[in-house]
Short mmCIF file of C-alpha atoms and ligand atoms in Angstrom, two decimals:
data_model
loop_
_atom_site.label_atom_id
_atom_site.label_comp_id
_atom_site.label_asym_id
_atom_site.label_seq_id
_atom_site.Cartn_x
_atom_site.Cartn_y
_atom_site.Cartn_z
CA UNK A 1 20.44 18.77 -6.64
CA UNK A 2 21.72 16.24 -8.42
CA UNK A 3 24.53 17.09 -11.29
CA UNK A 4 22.12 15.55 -14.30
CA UNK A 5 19.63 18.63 -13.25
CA UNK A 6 21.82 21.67 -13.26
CA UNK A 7 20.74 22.42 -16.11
CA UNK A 8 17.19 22.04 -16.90
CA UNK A 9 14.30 24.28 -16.55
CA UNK A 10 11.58 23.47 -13.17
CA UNK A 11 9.16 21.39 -15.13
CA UNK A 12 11.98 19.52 -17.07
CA UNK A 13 13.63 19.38 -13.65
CA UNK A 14 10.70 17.66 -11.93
CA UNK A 15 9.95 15.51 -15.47
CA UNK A 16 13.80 14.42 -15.43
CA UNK A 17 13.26 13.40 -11.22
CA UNK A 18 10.55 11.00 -12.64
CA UNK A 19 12.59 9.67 -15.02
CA UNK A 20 15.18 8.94 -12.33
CA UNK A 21 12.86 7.39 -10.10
CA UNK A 22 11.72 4.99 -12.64
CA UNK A 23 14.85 3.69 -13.56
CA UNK A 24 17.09 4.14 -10.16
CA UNK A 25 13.88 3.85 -7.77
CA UNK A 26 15.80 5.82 -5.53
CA UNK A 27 15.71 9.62 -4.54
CA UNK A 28 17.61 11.42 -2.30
CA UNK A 29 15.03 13.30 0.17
CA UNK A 30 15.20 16.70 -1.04
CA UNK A 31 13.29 15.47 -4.40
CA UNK A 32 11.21 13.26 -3.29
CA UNK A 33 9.54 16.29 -0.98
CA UNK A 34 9.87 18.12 -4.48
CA UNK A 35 8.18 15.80 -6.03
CA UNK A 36 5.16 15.80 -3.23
CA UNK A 37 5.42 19.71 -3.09
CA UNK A 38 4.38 19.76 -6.66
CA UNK A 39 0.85 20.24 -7.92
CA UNK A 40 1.56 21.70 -11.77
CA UNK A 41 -1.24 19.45 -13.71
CA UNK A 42 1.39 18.47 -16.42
CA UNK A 43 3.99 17.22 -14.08
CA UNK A 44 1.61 15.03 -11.53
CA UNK A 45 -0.18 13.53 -15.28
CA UNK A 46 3.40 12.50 -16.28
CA UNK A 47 3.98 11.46 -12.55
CA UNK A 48 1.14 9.23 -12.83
CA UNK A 49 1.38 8.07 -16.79
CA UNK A 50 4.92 6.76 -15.73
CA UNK A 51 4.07 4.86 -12.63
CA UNK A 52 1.18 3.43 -14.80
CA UNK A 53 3.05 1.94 -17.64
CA UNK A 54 5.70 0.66 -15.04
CA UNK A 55 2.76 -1.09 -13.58
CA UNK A 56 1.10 -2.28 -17.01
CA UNK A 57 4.84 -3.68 -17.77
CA UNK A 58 4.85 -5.91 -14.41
CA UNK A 59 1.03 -7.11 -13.67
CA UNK A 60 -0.66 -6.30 -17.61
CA UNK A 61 -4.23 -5.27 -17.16
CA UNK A 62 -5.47 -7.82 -15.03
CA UNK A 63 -6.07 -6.01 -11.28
CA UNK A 64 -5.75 -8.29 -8.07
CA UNK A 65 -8.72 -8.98 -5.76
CA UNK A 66 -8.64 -9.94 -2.09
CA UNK A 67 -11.68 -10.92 -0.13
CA UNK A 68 -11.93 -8.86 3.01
CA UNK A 69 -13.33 -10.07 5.93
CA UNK A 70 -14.03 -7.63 8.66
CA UNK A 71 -13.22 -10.16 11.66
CA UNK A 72 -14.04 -7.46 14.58
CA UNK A 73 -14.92 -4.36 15.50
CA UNK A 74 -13.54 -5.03 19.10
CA UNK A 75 -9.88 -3.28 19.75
CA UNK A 76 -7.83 -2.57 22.92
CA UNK A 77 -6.39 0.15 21.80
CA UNK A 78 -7.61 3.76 21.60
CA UNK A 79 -5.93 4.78 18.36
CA UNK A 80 -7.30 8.33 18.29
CA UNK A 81 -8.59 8.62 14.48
CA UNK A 82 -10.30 5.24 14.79
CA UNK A 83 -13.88 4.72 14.24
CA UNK A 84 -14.08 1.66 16.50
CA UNK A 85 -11.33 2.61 18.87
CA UNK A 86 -12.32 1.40 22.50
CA UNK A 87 -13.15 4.45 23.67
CA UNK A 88 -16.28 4.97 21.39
CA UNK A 89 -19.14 3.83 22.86
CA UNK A 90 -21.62 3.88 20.14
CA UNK A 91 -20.27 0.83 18.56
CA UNK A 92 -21.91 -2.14 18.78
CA UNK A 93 -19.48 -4.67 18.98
CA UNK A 94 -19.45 -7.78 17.16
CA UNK A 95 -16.75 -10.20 16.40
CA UNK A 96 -17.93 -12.93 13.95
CA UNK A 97 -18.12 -16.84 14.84
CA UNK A 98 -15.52 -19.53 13.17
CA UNK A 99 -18.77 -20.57 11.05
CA UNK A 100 -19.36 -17.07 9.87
CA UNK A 101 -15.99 -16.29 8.84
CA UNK A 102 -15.58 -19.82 7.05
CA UNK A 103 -18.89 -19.34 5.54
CA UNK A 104 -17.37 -16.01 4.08
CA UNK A 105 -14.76 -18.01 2.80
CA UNK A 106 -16.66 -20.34 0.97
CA UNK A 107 -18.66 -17.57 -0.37
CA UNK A 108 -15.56 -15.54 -1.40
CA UNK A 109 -14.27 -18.72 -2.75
CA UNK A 110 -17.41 -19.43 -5.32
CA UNK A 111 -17.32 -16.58 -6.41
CA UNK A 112 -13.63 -16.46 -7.49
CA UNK A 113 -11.60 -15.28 -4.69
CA UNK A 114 -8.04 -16.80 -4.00
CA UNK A 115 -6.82 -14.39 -1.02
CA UNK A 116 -8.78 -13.91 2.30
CA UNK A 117 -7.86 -10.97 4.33
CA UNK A 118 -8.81 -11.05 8.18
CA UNK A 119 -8.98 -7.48 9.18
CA UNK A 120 -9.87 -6.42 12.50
CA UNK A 121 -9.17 -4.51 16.19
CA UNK A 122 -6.49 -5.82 18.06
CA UNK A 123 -8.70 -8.68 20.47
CA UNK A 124 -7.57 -10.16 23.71
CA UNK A 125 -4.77 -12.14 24.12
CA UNK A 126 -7.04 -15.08 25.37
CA UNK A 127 -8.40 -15.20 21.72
CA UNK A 128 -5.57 -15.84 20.19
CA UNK A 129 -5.86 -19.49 20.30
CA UNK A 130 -8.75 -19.09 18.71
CA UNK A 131 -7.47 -17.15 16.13
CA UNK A 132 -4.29 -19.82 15.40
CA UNK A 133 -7.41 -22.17 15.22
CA UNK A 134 -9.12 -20.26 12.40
CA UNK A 135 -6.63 -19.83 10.35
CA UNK A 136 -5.60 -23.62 10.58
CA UNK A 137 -9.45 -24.14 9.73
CA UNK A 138 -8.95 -21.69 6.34
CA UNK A 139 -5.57 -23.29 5.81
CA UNK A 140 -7.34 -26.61 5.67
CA UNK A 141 -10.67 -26.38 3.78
CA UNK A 142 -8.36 -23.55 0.67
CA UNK A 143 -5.06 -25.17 0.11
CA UNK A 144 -4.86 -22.85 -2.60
CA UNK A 145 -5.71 -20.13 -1.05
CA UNK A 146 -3.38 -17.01 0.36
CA UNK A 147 -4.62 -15.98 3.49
CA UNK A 148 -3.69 -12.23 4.91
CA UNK A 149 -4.15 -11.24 8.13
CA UNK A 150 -4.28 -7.53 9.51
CA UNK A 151 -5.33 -7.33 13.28
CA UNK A 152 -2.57 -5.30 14.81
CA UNK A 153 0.21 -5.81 17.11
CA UNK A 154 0.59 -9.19 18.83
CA UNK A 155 3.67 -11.07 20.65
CA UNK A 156 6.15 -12.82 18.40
CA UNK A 157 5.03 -15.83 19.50
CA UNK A 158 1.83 -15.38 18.25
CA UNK A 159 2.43 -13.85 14.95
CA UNK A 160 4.81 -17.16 14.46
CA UNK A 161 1.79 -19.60 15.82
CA UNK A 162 -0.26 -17.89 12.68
CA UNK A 163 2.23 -18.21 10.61
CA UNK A 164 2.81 -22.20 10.95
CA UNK A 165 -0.77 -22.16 10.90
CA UNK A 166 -1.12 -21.45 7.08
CA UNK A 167 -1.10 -17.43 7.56
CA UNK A 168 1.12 -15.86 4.64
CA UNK A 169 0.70 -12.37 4.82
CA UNK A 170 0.33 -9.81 7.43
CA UNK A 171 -0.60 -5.70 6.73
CA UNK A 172 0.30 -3.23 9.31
CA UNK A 173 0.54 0.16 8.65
CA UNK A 174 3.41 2.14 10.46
CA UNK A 175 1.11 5.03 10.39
CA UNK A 176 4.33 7.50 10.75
CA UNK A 177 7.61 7.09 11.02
CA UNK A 178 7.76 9.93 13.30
CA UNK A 179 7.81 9.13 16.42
CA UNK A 180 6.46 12.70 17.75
CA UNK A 181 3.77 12.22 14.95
CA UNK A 182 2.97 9.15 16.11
CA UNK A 183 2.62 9.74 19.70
CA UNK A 184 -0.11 12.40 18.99
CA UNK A 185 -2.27 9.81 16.93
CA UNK A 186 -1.99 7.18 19.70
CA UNK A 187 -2.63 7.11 23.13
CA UNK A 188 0.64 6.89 25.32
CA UNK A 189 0.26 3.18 25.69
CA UNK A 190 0.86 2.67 22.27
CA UNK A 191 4.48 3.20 20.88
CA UNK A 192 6.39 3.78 17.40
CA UNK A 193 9.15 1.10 18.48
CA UNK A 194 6.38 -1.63 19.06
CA UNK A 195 4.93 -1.14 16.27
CA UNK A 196 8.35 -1.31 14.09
CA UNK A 197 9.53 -4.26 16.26
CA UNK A 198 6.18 -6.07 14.88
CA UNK A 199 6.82 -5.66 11.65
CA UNK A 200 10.42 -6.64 11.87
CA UNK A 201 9.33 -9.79 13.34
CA UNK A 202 6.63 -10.15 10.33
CA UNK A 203 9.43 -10.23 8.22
CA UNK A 204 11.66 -12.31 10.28
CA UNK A 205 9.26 -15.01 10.30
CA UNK A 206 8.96 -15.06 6.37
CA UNK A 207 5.23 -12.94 6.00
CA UNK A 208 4.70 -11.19 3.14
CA UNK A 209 4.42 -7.97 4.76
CA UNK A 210 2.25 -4.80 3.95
CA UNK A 211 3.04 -1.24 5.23
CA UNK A 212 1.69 1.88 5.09
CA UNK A 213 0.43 5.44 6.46
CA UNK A 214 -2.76 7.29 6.39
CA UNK A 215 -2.16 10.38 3.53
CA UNK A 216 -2.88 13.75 5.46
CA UNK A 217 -3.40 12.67 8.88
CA UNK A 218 -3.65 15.35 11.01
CA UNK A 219 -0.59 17.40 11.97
CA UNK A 220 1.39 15.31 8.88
CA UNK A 221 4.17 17.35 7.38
CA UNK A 222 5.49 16.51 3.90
CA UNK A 223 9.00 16.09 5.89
CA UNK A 224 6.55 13.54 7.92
CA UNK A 225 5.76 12.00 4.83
CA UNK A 226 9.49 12.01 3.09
CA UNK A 227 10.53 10.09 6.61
CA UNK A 228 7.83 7.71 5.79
CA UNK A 229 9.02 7.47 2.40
CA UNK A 230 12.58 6.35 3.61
CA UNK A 231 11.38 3.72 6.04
CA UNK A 232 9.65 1.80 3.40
CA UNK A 233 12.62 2.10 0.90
CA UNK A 234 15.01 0.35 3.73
CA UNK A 235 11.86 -2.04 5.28
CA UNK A 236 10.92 -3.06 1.29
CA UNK A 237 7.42 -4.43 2.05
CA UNK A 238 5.89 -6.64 -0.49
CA UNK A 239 2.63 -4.64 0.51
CA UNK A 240 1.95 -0.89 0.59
CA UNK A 241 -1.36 0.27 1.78
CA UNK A 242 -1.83 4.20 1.82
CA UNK A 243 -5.04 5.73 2.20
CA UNK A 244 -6.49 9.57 2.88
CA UNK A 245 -7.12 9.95 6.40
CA UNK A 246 -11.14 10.39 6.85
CA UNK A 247 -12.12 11.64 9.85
CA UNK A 248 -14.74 9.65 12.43
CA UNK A 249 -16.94 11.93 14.22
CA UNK A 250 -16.96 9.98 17.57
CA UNK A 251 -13.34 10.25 17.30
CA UNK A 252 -10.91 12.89 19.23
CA UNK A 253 -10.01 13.60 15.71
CA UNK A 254 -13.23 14.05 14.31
CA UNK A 255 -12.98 17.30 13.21
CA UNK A 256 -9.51 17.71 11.28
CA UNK A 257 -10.07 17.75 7.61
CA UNK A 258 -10.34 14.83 5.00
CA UNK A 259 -6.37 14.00 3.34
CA UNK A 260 -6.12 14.42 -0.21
CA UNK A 261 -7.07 12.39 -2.74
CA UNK A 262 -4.54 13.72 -4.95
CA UNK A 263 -1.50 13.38 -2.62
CA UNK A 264 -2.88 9.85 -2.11
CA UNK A 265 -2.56 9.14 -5.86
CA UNK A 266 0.86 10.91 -6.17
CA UNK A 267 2.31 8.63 -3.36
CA UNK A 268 1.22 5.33 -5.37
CA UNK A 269 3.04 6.38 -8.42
CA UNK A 270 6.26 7.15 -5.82
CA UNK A 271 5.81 4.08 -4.58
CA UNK A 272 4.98 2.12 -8.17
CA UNK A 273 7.93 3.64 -9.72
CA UNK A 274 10.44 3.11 -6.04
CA UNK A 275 8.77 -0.94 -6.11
CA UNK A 276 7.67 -2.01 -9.37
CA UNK A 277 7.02 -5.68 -8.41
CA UNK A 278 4.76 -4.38 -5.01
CA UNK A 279 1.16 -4.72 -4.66
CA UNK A 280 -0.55 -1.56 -3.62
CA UNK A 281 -4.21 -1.41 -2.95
CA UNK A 282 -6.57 1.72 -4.51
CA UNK A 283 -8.14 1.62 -0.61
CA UNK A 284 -11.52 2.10 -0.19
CA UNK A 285 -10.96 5.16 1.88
CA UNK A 286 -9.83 6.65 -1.25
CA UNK A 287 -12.70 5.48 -3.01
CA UNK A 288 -15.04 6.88 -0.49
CA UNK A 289 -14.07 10.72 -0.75
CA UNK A 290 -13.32 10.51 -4.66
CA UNK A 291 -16.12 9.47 -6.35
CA UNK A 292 -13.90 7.95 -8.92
CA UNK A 293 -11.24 6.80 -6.48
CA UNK A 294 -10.58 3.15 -7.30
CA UNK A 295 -10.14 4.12 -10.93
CA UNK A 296 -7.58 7.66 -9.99
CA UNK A 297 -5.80 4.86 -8.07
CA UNK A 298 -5.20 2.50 -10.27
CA UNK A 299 -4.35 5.35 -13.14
CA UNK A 300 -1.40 6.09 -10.62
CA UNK A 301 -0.42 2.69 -10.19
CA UNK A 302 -2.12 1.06 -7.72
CA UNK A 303 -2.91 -3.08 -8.56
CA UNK A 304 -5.08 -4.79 -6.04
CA UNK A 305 -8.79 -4.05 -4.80
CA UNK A 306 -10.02 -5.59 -1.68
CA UNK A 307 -13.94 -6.07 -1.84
CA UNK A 308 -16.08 -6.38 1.33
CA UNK A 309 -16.96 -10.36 1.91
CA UNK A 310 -18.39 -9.65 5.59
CA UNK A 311 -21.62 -10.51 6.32
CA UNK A 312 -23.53 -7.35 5.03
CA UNK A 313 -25.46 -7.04 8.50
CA UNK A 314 -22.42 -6.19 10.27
CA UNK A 315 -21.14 -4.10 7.55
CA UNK A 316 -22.22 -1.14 9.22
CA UNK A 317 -20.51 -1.56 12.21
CA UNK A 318 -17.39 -1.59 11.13
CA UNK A 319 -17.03 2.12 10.50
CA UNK A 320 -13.54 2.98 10.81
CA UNK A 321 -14.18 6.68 9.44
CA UNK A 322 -17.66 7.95 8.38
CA UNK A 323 -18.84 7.65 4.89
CA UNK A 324 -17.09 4.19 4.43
CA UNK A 325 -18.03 2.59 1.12
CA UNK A 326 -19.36 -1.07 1.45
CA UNK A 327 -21.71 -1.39 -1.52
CA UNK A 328 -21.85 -1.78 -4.97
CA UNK A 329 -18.48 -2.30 -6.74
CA UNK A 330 -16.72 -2.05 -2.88
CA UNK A 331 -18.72 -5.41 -1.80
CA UNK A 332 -18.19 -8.75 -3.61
CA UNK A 333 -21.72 -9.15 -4.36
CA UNK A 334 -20.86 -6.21 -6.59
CA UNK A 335 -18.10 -7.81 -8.13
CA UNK A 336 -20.11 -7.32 -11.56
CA UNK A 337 -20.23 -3.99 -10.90
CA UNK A 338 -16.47 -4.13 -10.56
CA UNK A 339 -15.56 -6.18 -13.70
CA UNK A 340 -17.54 -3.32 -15.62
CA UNK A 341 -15.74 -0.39 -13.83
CA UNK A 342 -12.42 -1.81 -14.84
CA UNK A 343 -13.40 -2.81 -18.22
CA UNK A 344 -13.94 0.95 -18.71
CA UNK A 345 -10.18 1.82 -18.39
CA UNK A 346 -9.29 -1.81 -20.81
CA UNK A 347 -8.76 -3.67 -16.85
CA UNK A 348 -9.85 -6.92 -15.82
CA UNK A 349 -10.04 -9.22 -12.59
CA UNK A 350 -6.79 -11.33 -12.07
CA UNK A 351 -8.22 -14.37 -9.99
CA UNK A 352 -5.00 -15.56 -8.98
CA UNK A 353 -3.43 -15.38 -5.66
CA UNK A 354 -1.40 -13.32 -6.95
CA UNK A 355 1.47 -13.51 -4.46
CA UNK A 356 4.50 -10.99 -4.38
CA UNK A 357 6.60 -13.63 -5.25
CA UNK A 358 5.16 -14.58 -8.83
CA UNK A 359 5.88 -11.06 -9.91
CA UNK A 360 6.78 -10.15 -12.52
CA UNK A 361 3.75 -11.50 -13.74
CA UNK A 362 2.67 -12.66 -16.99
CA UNK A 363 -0.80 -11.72 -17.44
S1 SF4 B 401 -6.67 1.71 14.22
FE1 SF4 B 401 -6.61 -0.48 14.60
S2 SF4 B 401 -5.55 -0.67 16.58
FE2 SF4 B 401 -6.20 1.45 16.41
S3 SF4 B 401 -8.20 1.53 17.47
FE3 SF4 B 401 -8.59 1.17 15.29
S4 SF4 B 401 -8.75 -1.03 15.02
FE4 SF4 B 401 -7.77 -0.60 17.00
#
């Protein structure tokens, strides 16, 4: 323990590790699993009030949006909590046309949007030509536009063909940082070490680089979690994506139980108050098991939403977990619908590209 908390009773105890965090953003791992191990109302509210103002000081009220275009439904791999995992054959596949993703684009961009995010299953190697060609396209037609890719694991060579294509950010959750963790999420095929060496080239070749885990996956430990904890303090993403793991039924996984909403939230304020300057996402995952979830999330810190820009007819298809939210204020036809949601906590849409490096922001 350290020597400033001999003293104090639990709850100042846990208040004072807060107050350490903010200002050191550094815990040893003993009280950071304190801090997880600790539901007491009073301490998780002044968990969450403090990783809120830290994030009011940085970004002000405004809340980044990103235009998310689900790409593909088509993977390789057999990840074994994943809706659309290769294995599952009551997907129908789809993976859009250059003209349908660009026409997403220009839709996204009308309506305000300055970040596009590619997200989709990790497609043959023979596409990714095509894929070097698409971005080019986006790079092109939105010079002032940040475009963020998340479609897995692919050689360096590739990720660096994307990058001098106009690609500037890449999202790729770790998952776990456990490696026996890890192997019973993913098929043997698939390894920890691949996945870290891909995201130590992302940064090698100058991405802006998300990370991240899925919050109660099953057979997650807190330890799990504290180890997960420690690889993103040493990695320092500029991104950190964390949602609850919700289960698919087609899935292997199907029947473990929903994560936590709340241990969701209390890992954004760990992470707000470790990286004040990072953007974290309130995921739609967490907004599809809370019915409140965007708004929990960004009351414990959380600064970017991601609305859907697909075309709504494949929408459907792109079920990573059931009960995926896609309409209303989750789709960017709804983006009213969002304005007036934030507006009830005093928020408001930040248009801007709002890249990690204009941080700290003046809003
Ligand atoms: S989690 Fe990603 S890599 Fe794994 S099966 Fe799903 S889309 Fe593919």
């Amino acid at each position: 323990m350290p020597y400033k908390l001999l003293f104090c009773n639990f709850a100042d105890c846990m208040k004072k590790l807060v107050d350490i965090l903010r200002t050191e953003h550094h815990l040893d791992n003993n009280a950071y699993k304190a801090l997880l191990e600790n539901d007491d109302p009073k301490f998780v509210t002044y968990l969450h009030e403090q990783a809120h103002e830290v994030t009011n000081k940085m970004f002000g009220k405004g809340i980044f949006v990103r235009g998310l275009i689900e790409l593909t439904n088509v993977c390789s791999n057999d990840c074994y909590y994943c809706g659309i995992r290769k294995s599952n054959s009551n997907v129908e596949r789809y993976v859009l046309t250059s003209e349908q993703v660009l026409h997403s684009c220009q839709q996204g961009y009308e309506l305000g949007f300055r970040t596009f995010v590619l997200q989709g299953g990790e497609l043959p190697q023979e596409k990714a030509s095509w894929l070097i060609n698409l971005v080019s396209e986006i790079r092109q037609r939105w010079t002032d536009c940040a475009i963020t890719l998340s479609l897995g694991e692919w050689p360096r060579e590739v990720y660096k063909a994307l990058r001098q294509a106009g690609a500037d950010r890449y999202l790729l959750r770790h998952e776990s940082h456990n490696a026996e963790h890890y192997s019973k999420l993913h098929p043997a095929e698939m390894s920890l070490s691949n996945r870290l060496q891909c995201l130590t080239w992302l940064k090698e070749l100058d991405y802006q680089v998300g990370t991240g885990i899925m919050v109660g996956s099953p057979w997650q430990s807190l330890d799990n979690i504290v180890e997960d904890i420690e690889f993103i303090e040493h990695f320092e993403p500029e991104m950190i994506g964390l949602g609850p793991f919700v289960p698919q039924h087609d899935t292997p996984l199907g029947n473990y139980p929903t994560g936590s909403a709340e241990l969701t939230c209390k890992l954004y304020s760990i992470f707000r108050l470790m990286f004040p300057n990072a953007l974290i996402p309130t995921t739609t995952a967490l907004n599809s098991i809370s019915p409140n979830g965007r708004i929990l999330g960004i009351m414990a810190g959380a600064n970017v939403v991601m609305p859907n820009l697909s075309p709504t007819e494949y929408r459907a298809n792109y079920a990573l977990y059931d009960g995926k939210a896609s309409t209303n204020a989750e789709a960017a036809e709804g983006i009213k619908q969002l304005e007036t949601q934030l507006a009830t906590i005093g928020y408001h849409i930040n248009w801007t590209r709002g890249d990690y490096s204009q941080c700290k922001i003046n809003d």
